[in-house]
Amino acid sequence: MSKTDHGTVELQIGDESYVLAFNLKAVKKIERALGGILPAMQEVQRFNLSAIIQVIVAGAGLALKPSALEELEEAVYQAGIISVTPTLIEYLSALLNPAAKTADQLAEAEVADGGGKAKK
């Protein structure tokens, strides 16, 4: 049985912090909104603001009224679309393989192993 061990990803947008969870609910919401994880990644890489917002809403499990959605769009725009994109791409990539380790987890494991060098 596979376990999700990514935990969460924190996305900072201005003064707000959004916690993006690795769960099936987020995957299904992204699939419905954007046609799948790969199309979502492609749209986020194209800096498509609507796609970026859909991924944030799905990942954070938000249920926003239209006015709050517009506020989030403005916040992302003001923070810089290009500044949130790398985190969202990493998040979407991890959704494709939720049992794998994140880059941070791999780095922590390497440090714990003494830099990955074998001892003799």
XYZ file of C-alpha atoms in Angstrom:
120
model
C 0.000 0.000 0.000
C 1.290 3.432 -0.906
C 1.306 6.225 1.653
C 1.362 9.926 0.977
C 4.366 11.233 2.838
C 4.892 14.595 1.209
C 2.920 16.310 3.943
C 2.133 19.782 2.678
C 3.582 22.669 0.714
C 3.368 26.194 2.042
C 2.799 28.937 -0.511
C 3.366 32.538 0.573
C 1.394 35.178 -1.323
C 1.905 38.625 0.095
C 0.976 38.482 3.775
C -1.075 35.300 3.381
C 0.190 31.759 3.613
C -1.624 28.884 1.894
C -1.020 25.262 2.828
C -1.371 22.987 -0.194
C -2.192 19.427 0.785
C -1.349 16.215 -1.032
C -4.662 14.410 -1.214
C -7.021 12.807 -3.678
C -9.584 15.569 -3.181
C -7.111 18.146 -4.544
C -6.225 15.903 -7.490
C -9.873 15.422 -8.437
C -10.606 19.139 -8.143
C -7.628 19.986 -10.378
C -8.693 17.317 -12.880
C -12.216 18.736 -13.053
C -11.047 22.331 -13.350
C -8.069 21.896 -15.683
C -8.409 18.483 -17.310
C -5.699 16.713 -15.319
C -2.409 17.261 -13.537
C -0.301 17.463 -16.706
C -2.552 20.079 -18.362
C -2.535 21.969 -15.068
C 1.276 21.943 -15.036
C 1.376 23.168 -18.619
C -1.015 26.026 -17.881
C 0.852 27.034 -14.726
C 4.122 26.985 -16.709
C 2.436 29.319 -19.211
C 1.745 31.671 -16.282
C -2.012 31.303 -16.787
C -3.485 33.199 -13.823
C -6.773 31.276 -13.869
C -4.944 27.945 -13.737
C -2.690 29.174 -10.936
C -5.728 30.214 -8.920
C -7.470 26.875 -9.547
C -4.422 24.952 -8.293
C -4.170 27.109 -5.159
C -7.891 26.763 -4.443
C -7.800 22.982 -4.961
C -4.590 22.418 -3.031
C -5.600 24.592 -0.095
C -9.143 23.223 -0.067
C -10.649 26.694 -0.353
C -14.270 27.466 -1.084
C -14.212 31.114 -2.108
C -16.971 33.500 -3.030
C -16.400 35.369 -6.312
C -15.204 38.502 -4.492
C -12.686 36.492 -2.439
C -11.536 34.737 -5.617
C -10.877 38.128 -7.210
C -8.917 39.172 -4.109
C -6.769 36.049 -4.413
C -6.175 36.765 -8.112
C -5.107 40.313 -7.249
C -2.833 39.062 -4.463
C -1.130 36.571 -6.808
C -0.742 39.262 -9.452
C 0.717 41.729 -6.940
C 3.068 39.113 -5.486
C 4.214 38.254 -8.993
C 2.862 35.366 -11.003
C 6.383 34.198 -11.725
C 7.168 34.030 -8.002
C 4.424 31.497 -7.190
C 4.908 29.319 -10.258
C 7.930 27.223 -9.112
C 6.194 26.164 -5.900
C 3.037 25.221 -7.796
C 4.996 23.201 -10.374
C 6.753 21.307 -7.576
C 3.382 20.722 -5.900
C 1.752 19.455 -9.095
C 4.737 17.211 -9.842
C 4.497 15.696 -6.397
C 0.776 15.043 -6.874
C 1.732 12.686 -9.704
C 3.726 10.522 -7.286
C 2.506 11.218 -3.761
C 4.483 8.406 -2.131
C 7.824 9.794 -3.332
C 9.945 12.152 -1.302
C 10.011 15.887 -1.935
C 13.225 17.708 -2.815
C 13.415 18.955 0.802
C 12.977 15.422 2.158
C 15.684 14.129 -0.173
C 18.051 16.920 0.933
C 17.349 16.165 4.598
C 18.006 12.468 3.993
C 21.300 13.295 2.253
C 22.414 15.460 5.188
C 21.425 12.704 7.620
C 23.479 10.224 5.577
C 26.549 12.459 5.799
C 26.295 13.936 2.329
C 25.534 10.655 0.634
C 29.129 9.411 0.886
C 29.699 5.814 1.859
C 31.908 5.234 4.874
C 34.781 2.781 4.647
